[in-house]
Coordinates of C-alpha atoms in Angstrom, one line a residue:
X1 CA -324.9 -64.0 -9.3
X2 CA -324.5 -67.8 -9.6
X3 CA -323.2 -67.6 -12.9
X4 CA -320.9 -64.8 -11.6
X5 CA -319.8 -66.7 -9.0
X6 CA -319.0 -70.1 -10.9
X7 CA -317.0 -67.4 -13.3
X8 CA -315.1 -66.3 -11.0
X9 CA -313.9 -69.3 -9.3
X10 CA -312.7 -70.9 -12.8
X11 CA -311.0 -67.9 -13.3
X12 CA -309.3 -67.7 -9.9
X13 CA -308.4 -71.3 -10.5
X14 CA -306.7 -70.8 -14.1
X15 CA -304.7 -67.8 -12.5
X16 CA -303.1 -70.4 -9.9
X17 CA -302.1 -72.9 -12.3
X18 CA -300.2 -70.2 -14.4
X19 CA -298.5 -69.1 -11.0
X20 CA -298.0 -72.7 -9.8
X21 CA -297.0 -74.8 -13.1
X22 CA -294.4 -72.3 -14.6
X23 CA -291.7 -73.7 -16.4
X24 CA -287.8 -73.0 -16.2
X25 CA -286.1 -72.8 -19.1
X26 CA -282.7 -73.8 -17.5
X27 CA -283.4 -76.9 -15.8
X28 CA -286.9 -77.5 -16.5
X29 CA -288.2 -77.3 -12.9
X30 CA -291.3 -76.2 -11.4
X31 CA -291.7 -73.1 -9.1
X32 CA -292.3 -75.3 -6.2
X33 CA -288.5 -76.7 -7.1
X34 CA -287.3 -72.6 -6.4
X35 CA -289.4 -72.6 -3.0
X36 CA -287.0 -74.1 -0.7
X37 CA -284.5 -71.8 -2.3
X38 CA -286.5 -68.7 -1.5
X39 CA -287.0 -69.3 2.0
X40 CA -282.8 -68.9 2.9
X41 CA -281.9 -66.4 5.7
X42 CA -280.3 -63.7 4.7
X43 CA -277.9 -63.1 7.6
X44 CA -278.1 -59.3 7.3
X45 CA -277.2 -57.1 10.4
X46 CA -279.7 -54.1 9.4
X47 CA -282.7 -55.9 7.6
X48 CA -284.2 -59.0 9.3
X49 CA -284.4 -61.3 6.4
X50 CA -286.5 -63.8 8.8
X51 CA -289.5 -62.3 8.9
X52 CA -293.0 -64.1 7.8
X53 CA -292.6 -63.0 4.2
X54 CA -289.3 -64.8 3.7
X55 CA -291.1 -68.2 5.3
X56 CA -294.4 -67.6 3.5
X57 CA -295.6 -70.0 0.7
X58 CA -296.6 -70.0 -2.9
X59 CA -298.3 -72.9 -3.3
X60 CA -301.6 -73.4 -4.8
X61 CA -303.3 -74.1 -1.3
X62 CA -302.5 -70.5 -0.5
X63 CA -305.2 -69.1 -2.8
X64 CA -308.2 -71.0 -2.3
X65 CA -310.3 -72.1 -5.5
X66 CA -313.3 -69.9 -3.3
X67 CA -311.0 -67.0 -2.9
X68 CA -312.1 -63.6 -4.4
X69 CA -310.7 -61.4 -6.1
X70 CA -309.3 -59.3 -3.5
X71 CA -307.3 -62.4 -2.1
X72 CA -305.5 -62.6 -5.5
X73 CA -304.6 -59.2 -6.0
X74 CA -303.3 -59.6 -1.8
X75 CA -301.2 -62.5 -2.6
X76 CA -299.7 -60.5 -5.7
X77 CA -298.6 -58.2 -3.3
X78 CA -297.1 -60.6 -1.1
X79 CA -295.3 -62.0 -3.4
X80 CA -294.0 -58.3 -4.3
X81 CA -293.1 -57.8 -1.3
X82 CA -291.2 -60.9 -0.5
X83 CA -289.1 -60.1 -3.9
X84 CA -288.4 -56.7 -2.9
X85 CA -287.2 -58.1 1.0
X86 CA -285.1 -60.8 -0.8
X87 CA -283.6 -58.5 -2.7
X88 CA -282.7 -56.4 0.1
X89 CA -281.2 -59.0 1.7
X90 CA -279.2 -59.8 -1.4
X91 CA -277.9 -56.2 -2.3
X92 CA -276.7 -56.0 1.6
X93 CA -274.3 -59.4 1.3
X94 CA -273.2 -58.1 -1.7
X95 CA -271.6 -55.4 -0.1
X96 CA -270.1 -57.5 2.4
X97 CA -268.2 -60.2 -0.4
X98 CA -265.9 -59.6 -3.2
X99 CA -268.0 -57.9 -5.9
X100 CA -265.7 -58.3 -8.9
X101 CA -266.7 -62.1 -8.5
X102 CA -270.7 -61.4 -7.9
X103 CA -270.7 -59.2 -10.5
X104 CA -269.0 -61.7 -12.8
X105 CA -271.5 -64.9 -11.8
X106 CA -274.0 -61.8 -12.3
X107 CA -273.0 -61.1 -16.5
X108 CA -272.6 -65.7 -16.4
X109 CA -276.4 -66.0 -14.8
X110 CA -277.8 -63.3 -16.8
X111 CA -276.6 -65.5 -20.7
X112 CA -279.1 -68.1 -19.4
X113 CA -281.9 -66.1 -17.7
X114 CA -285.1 -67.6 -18.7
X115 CA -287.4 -65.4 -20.3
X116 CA -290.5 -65.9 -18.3
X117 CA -292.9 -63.7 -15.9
X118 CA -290.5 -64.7 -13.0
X119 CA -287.6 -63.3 -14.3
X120 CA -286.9 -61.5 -11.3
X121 CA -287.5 -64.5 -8.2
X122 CA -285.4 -67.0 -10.7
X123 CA -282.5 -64.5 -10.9
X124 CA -282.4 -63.5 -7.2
X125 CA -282.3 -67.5 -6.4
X126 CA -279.0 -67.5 -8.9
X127 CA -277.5 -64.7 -7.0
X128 CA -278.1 -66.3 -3.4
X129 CA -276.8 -69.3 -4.6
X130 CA -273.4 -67.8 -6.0
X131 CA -273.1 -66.1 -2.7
X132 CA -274.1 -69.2 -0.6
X133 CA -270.7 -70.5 -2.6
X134 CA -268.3 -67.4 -1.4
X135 CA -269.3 -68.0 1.9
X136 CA -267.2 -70.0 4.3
X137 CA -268.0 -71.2 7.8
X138 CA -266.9 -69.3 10.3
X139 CA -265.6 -66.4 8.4
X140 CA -265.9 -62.9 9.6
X141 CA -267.4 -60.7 7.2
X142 CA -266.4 -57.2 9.0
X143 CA -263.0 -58.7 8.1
X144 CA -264.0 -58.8 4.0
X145 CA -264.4 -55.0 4.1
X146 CA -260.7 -54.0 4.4
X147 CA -260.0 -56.9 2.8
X148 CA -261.7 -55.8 -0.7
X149 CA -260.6 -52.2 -0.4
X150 CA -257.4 -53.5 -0.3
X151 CA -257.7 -56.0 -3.3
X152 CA -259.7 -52.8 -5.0
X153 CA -256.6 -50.5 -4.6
X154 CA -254.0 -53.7 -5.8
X155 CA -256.3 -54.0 -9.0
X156 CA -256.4 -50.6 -9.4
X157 CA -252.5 -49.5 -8.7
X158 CA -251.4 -52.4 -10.8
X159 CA -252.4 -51.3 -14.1
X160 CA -250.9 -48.6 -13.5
X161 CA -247.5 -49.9 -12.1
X162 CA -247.3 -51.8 -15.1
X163 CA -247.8 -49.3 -17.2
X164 CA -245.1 -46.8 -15.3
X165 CA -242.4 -49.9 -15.1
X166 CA -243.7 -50.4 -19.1
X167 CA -242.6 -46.7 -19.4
X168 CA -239.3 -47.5 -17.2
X169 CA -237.8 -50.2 -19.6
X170 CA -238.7 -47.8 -22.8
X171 CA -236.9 -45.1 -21.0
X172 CA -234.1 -47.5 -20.8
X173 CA -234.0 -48.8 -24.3
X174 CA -234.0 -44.9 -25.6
X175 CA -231.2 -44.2 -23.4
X176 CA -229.0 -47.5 -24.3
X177 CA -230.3 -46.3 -27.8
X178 CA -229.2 -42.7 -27.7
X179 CA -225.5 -43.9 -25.5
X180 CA -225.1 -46.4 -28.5
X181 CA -225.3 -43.6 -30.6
X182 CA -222.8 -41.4 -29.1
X183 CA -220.1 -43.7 -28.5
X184 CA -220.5 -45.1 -32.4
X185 CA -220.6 -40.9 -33.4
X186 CA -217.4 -40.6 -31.0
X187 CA -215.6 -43.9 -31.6
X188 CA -216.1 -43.0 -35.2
X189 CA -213.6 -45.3 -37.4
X190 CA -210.7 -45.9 -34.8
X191 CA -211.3 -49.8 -35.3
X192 CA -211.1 -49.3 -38.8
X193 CA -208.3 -47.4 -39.8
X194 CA -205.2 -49.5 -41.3
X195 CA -207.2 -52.6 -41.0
X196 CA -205.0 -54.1 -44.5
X197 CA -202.2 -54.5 -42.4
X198 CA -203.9 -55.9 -39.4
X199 CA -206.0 -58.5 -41.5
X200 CA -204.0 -62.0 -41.7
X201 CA -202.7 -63.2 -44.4
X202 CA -202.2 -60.0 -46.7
X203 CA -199.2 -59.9 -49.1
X204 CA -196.5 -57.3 -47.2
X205 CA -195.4 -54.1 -48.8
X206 CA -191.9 -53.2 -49.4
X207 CA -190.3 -49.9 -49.4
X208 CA -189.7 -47.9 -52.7
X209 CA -188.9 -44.3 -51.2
X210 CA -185.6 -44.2 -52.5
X211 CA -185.9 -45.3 -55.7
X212 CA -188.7 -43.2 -56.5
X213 CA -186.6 -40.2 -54.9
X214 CA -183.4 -41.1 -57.4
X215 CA -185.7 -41.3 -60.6
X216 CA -186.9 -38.1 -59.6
X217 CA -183.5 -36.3 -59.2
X218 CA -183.0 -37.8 -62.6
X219 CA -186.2 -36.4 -64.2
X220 CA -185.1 -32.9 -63.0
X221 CA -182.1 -33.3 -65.2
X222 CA -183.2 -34.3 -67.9
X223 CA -183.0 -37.9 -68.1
X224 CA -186.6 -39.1 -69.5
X225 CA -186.4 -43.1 -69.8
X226 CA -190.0 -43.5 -69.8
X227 CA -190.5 -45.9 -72.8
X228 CA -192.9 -45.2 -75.5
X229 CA -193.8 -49.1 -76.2
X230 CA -196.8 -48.3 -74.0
X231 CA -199.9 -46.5 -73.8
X232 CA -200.4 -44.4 -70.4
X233 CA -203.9 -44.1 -69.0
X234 CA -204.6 -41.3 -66.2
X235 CA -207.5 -42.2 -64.2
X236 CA -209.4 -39.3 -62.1
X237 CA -211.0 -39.9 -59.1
X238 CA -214.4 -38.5 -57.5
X239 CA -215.8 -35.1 -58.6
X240 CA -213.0 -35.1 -61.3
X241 CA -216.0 -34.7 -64.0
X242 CA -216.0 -30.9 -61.9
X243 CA -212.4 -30.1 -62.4
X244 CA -211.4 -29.2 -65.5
X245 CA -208.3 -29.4 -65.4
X246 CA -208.0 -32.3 -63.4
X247 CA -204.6 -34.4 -65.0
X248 CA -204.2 -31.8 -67.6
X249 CA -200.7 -31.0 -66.9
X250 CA -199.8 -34.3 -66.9
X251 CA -201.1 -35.3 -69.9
X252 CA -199.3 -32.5 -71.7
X253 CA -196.4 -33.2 -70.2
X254 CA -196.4 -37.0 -71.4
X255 CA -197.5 -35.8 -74.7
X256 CA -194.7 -32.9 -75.4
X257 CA -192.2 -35.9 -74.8
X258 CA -194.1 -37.8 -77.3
X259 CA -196.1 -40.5 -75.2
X260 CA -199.2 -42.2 -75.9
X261 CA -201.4 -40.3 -72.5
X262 CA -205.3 -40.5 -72.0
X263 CA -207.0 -39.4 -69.4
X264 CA -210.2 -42.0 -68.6
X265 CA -213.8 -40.3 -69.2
X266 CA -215.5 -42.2 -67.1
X267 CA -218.6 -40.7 -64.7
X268 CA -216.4 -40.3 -61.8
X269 CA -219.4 -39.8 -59.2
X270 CA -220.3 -43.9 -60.5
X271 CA -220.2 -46.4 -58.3
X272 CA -217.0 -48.8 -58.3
X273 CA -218.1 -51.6 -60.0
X274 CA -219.8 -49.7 -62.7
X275 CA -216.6 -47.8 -62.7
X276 CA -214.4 -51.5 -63.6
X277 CA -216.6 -52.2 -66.2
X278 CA -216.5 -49.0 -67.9
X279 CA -212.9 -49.0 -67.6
X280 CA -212.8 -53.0 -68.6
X281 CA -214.1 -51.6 -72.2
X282 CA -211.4 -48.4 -72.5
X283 CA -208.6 -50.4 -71.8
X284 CA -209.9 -52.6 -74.9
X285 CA -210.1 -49.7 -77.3
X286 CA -206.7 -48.9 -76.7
X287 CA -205.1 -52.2 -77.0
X288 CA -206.8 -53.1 -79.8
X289 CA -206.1 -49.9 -81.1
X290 CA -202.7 -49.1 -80.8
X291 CA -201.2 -52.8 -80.0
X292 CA -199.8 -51.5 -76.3
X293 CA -199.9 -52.6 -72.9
X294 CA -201.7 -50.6 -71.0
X295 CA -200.4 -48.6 -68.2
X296 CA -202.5 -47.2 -65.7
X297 CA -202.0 -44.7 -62.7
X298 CA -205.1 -43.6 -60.8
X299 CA -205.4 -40.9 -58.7
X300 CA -207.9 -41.3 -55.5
X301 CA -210.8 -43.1 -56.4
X302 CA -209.4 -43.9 -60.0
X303 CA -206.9 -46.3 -58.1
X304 CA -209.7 -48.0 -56.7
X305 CA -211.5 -48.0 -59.8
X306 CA -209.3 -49.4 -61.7
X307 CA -208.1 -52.1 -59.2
X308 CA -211.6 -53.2 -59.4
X309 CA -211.1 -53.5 -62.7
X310 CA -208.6 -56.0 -62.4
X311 CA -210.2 -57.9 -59.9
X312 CA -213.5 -58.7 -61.4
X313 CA -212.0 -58.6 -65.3
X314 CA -208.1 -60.1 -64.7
X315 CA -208.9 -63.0 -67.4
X316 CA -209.8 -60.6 -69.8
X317 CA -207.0 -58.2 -69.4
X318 CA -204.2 -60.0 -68.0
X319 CA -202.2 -59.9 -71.8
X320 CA -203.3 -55.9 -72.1
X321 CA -202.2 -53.9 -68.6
X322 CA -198.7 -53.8 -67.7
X323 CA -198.9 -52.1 -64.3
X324 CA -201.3 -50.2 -61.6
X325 CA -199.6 -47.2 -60.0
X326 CA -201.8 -46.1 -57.0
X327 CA -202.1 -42.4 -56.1
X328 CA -203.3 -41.8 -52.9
X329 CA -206.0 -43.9 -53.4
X330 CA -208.4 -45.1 -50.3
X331 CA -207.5 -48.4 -51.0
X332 CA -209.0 -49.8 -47.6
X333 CA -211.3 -46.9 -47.3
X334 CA -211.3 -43.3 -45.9
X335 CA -212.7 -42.1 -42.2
X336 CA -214.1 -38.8 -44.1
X337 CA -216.5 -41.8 -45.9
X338 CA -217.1 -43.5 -42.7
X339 CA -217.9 -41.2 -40.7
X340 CA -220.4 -39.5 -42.6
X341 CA -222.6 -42.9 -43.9
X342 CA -221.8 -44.5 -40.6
X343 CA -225.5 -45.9 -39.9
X344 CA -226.1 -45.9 -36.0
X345 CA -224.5 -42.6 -35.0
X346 CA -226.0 -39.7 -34.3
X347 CA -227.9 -38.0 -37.1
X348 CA -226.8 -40.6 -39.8
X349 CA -230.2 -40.4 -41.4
X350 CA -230.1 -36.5 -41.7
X351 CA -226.4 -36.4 -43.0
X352 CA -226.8 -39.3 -45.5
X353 CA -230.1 -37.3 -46.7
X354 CA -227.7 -34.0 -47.2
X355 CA -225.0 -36.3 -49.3
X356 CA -228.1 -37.8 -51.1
X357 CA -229.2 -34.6 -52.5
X358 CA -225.5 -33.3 -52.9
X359 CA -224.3 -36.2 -54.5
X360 CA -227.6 -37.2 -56.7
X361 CA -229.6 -34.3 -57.2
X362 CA -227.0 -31.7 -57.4
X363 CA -224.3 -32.9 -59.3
X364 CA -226.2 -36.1 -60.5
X365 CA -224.0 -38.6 -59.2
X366 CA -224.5 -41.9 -57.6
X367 CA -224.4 -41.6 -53.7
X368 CA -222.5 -45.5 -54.2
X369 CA -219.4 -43.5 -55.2
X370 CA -218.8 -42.1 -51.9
X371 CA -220.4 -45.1 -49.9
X372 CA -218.0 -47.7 -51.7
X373 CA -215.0 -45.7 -50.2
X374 CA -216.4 -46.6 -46.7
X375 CA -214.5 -49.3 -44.5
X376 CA -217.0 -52.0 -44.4
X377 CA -217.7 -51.7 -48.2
X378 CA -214.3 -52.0 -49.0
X379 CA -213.5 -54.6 -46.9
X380 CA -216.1 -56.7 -48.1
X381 CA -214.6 -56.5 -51.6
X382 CA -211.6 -56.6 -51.2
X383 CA -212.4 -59.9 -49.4
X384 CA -214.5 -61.0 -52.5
X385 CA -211.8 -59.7 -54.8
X386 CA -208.2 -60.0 -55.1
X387 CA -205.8 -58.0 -56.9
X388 CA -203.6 -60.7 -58.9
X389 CA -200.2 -61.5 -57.8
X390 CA -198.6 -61.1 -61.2
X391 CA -199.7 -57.4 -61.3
X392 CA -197.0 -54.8 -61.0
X393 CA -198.2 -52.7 -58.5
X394 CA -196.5 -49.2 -56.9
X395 CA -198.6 -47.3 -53.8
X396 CA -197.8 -43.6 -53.4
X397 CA -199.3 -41.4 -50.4
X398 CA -198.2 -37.8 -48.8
X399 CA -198.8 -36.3 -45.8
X400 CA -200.5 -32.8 -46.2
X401 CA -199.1 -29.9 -44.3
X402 CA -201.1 -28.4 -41.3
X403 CA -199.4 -25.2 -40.8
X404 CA -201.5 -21.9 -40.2
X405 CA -200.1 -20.3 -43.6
X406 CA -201.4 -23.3 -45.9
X407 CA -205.1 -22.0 -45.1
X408 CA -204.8 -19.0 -47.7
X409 CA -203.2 -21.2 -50.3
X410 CA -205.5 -21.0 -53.4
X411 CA -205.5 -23.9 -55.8
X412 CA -206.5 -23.6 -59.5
X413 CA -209.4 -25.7 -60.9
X414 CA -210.5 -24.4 -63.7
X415 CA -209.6 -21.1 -65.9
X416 CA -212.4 -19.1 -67.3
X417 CA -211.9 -17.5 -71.0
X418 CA -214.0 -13.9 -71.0
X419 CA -215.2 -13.2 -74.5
X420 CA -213.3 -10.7 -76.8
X421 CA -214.0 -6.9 -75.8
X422 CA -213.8 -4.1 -78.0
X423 CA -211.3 -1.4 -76.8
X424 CA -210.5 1.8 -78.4
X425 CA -206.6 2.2 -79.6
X426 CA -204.9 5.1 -78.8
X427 CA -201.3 4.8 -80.6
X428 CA -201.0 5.6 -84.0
X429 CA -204.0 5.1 -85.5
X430 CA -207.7 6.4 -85.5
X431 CA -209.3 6.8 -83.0
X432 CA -212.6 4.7 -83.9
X433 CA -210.3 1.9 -84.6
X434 CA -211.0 -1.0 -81.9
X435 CA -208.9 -4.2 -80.6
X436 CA -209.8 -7.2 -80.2
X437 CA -208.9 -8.5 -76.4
X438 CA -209.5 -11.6 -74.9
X439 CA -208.3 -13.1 -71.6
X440 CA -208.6 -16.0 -69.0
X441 CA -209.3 -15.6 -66.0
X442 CA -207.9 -18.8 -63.6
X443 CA -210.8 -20.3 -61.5
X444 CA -209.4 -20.6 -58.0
X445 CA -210.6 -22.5 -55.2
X446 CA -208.9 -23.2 -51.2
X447 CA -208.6 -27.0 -51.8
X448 CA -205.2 -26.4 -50.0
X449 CA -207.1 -25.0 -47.1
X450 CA -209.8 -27.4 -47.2
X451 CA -207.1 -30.4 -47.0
X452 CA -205.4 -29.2 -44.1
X453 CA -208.7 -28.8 -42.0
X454 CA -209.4 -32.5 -42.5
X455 CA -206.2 -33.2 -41.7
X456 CA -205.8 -31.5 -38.6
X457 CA -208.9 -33.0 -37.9
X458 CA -207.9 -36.8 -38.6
X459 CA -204.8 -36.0 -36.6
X460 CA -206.2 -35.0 -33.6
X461 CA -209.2 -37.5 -33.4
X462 CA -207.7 -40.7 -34.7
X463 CA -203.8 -39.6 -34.3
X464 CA -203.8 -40.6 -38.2
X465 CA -201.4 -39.0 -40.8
X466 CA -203.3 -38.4 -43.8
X467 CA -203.7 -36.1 -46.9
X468 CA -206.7 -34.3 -45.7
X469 CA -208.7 -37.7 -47.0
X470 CA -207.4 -40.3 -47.4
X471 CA -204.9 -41.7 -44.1
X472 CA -201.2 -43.1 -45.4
X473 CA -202.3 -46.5 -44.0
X474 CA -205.3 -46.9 -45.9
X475 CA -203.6 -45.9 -49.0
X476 CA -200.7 -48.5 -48.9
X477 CA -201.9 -51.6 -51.3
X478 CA -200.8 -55.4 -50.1
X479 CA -198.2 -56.4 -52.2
X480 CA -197.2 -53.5 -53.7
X481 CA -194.1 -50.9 -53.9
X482 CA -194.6 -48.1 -51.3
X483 CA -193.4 -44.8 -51.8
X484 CA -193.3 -42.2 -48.6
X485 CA -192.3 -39.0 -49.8
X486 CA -191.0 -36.4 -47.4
X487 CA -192.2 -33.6 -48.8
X488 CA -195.9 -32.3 -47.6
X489 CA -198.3 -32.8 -49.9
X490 CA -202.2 -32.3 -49.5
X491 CA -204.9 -34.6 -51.8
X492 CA -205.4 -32.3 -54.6
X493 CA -201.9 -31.6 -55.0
X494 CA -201.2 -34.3 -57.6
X495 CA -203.3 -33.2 -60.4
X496 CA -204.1 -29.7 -59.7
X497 CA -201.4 -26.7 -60.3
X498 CA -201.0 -24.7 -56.8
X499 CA -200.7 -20.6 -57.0
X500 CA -198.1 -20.8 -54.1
X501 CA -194.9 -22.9 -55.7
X502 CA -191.2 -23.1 -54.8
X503 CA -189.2 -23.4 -58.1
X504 CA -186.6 -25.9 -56.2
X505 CA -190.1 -28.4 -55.6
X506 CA -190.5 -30.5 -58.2
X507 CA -193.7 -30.2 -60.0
X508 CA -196.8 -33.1 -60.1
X509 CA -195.8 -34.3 -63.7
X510 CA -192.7 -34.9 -62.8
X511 CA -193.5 -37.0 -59.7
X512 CA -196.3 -39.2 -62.1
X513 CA -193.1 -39.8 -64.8
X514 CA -191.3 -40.6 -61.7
X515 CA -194.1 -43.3 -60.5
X516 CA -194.5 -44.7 -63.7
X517 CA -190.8 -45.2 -64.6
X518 CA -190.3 -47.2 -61.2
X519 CA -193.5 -49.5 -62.1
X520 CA -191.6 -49.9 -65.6
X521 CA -188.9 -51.4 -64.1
X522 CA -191.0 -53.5 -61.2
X523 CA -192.8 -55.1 -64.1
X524 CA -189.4 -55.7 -65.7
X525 CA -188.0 -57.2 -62.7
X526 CA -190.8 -59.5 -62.3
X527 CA -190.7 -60.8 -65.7
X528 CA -187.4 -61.5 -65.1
X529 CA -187.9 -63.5 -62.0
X530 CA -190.8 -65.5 -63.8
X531 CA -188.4 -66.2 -66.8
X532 CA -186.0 -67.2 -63.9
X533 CA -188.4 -69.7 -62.2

């Protein structure tokens, strides 16, 4: 029993040295350094927090080195017990503080929480001593419960205002977004339309009606004065490549009075500046190859074509061309352009997607061609490029008729030749003998209509005369010789033959001999003024 005894009390002893001499990892104190911490009053108004337990101490006196083993397992349970009323204490004050900050010091205590057998009295002390620093003197704490609910709802609601004023302001872009749209898709190209003559320091136009209208009157009778010393070049405009017989009266005409005439193949559905150059390298051939100046007369995007032409390649063929006769030719742009690539209006990307696959993947064109007839492109090169000053040049534009009977006006295109057919003959002759027939059949299309639509249409949005395309401001060049004729005439009228046709109206032939003779005589007229000078 001795020896039991003796066991027993070094074994009591080296259990209080463990429970008294344990190290902190934080600070490096002792438990006894954590007593005076553990004896605070909790200030609770349901648990007394100053009972014995809370006042009780640790130390190694407590546990005598003659204690038994029941007085050890009884001060365990003391100790137990004093951590479960501390705790308590500290789970009620936390209900009466702000726990958003507890909980915080809560996640900063628990990074440095020592990993020991105390774990539990070392994190309480951390707790009380956070909470002994929220606490103000003289502060009522039946105040701090409204007082959080009311910071709880705040933290709450404002997320969620934010997020609703977040949704405000995007509502409010879309809207500015979608009005922005409208009024570009309503204002369409009223700021655009006859911008030549409101841009400073352009070269004026002067009128050439009624000279052009004399010449004309003379071409009915019979008086041809259009000289031969020159070659005449007819350029089409866009989707000519789908006409065929786009300037084919003309050029018949020239050539039955014995007139050097070509029409231009170029890809018509190019851009413009591929356009220039391609027209650059024709005008060569037929210099070099017949030893004339070159005259040229371009028809809608062919008089922009070839005015690019002369722009970009002037140094090169200022000693071969001898005159540019526009024909209504968007010269400062079209609206019809415009307003369909217009980016910023409503549906822009869906329509230039439709012209896309119209122009590109239907036709196989360029979707340029129809975007460098739009205002801003051509005021950019026209800005960047300037016609020359020596250049003869002559403007011509019409006015296309609106009236109700105009819509069933068929315009011919094309002509189709059927193949030869086998018919029977009847007269005089066997009656297994056959004939060969063939015939063409005219390929009609209502361009006529179509014009007078977009007309009506320019007319009553923009107030805008125009030939169904092109508007009779945009068409007159700076510098040049403007003819107005009086007569009604729609876009397609100048190199297409129309079913519908009054024999006292002069035909489209006629008026491009007409056009060319008065640029004869402008270039003329010039030369003589720069002999003069």
């Amino acid at each position: 029993m001795g020896d039991l005894c003796i066991d027993g009390e070094v074994e009591t002893t080296k259990i209080q040295e463990e429970i008294v001499e344990i190290p902190s990892v934080q600070d490096g104190h002792t438990f006894h350094d954590y007593q005076p911490l553990l004896g605070h009053e909790c200030q609770s108004e349901h648990v007394d927090c100053h009972e014995a337990q809370g006042k009780r101490s640790f130390r190694s006196g407590s546990i005598g080195p003659r204690s038994s083993e029941d007085d050890i397992f009884t001060s365990l349970l003391r100790l137990s017990s004093y951590i479960s009323h501390r705790l308590i204490c500290f789970i009620v004050t936390l209900n009466r503080i702000q726990v958003f900050q507890t909980l915080a010091s809560v996640s900063l205590a628990c990074e440095v929480v020592p990993h020991h057998s105390l774990t539990t009295v070392w994190l309480i002390n951390a707790l009380e001593r956070r909470v002994g620093e929220l606490r103000k003197p003289g502060m009522d704490y039946m105040l701090m419960i409204p007082l959080f609910g009311f910071r709880l709802a705040w933290r709450l609601a404002f997320p969620s205002l934010r997020y609703f004023f977040r949704c405000i302001r995007r509502s409010q872009l879309r809207v500015r977004s979608v009005a922005s749209r409208v009024y570009k898709t309503l204002h369409g190209s009223s700021d655009d339309i006859g911008w030549l003559q409101n841009t400073p320091g352009m070269p004026p136009v002067s009128d050439g009606t009624p000279r052009f209208l004399e010449l004309l009157e003379n071409i009915r009778n019979g008086e041809h004065v259009l000289p031969d010393s020159f070659v005449y070049l007819l350029i089409p405009g866009l989707f000519s490549n789908h006409g065929p017989l786009y300037f084919v009266a003309t050029k018949r005409f020239f050539s039955k009075m014995g007139l050097a005439c070509h029409i231009a193949k170029i890809h018509s559905e190019a851009s413009v500046e591929h356009n220039a150059l391609e027209l650059k390298q024709y005008i060569d051939e037929l210099y070099w190859g017949s030893g004339k100046r070159v005259m040229l007369l371009g028809h809608s995007k062919g008089g922009v074509d070839a005015a690019a032409a002369l722009s970009i390649y002037w140094s090169d063929l200022k000693d071969k061309v001898a005159g540019l006769a526009f024909v209504q030719s968007p010269y400062g742009g079209t609206p019809i352009a415009s307003d369909i690539l217009r980016e910023g209006q409503i549906a822009d990307r869906e329509t230039r997607r439709i012209m896309e696959f119209l122009i590109c993947k239907l036709i196989k064109g360029d979707i340029r061609a129809l975007e460098d007839l739009t205002y801003d492109k051509r005021r950019e090169f026209i800005m960047n490029h300037h016609l020359p000053d020596e250049i003869p040049l002559v403007s011509f534009h019409s006015e296309a008729s609106i009236a109700p009977g105009v819509l069933a006006t068929m315009t011919q295109i094309a002509h189709a030749e059927l193949p030869w057919l086998p018919l029977p003959s009847y007269a005089g002759g066997e009656s297994d003998d056959l004939v060969q027939v063939s015939r063409q059949v005219p390929v009609v299309m209502p361009i006529s209509g179509a014009m007078a639509l977009c007309a009506l249409h320019l007319q009553l949005r923009y107030g805008e005369k125009s030939d169904g395309l092109v508007t009779c401001r945009d068409a007159e060049v700076p510098g040049s010789v403007v003819v107005r004729p009086d007569r009604k005439l729609d876009h397609g009228w100048m190199v297409y033959s129309s079913k519908k046709k009054d024999p006292s109206d002069p035909d489209s032939f006629q008026m491009c001999e007409a056009l060319l003779t008065m640029l004869v005589e402008l270039g003329k007229s010039k030369q003589k003024g720069k002999a003069a000078t």
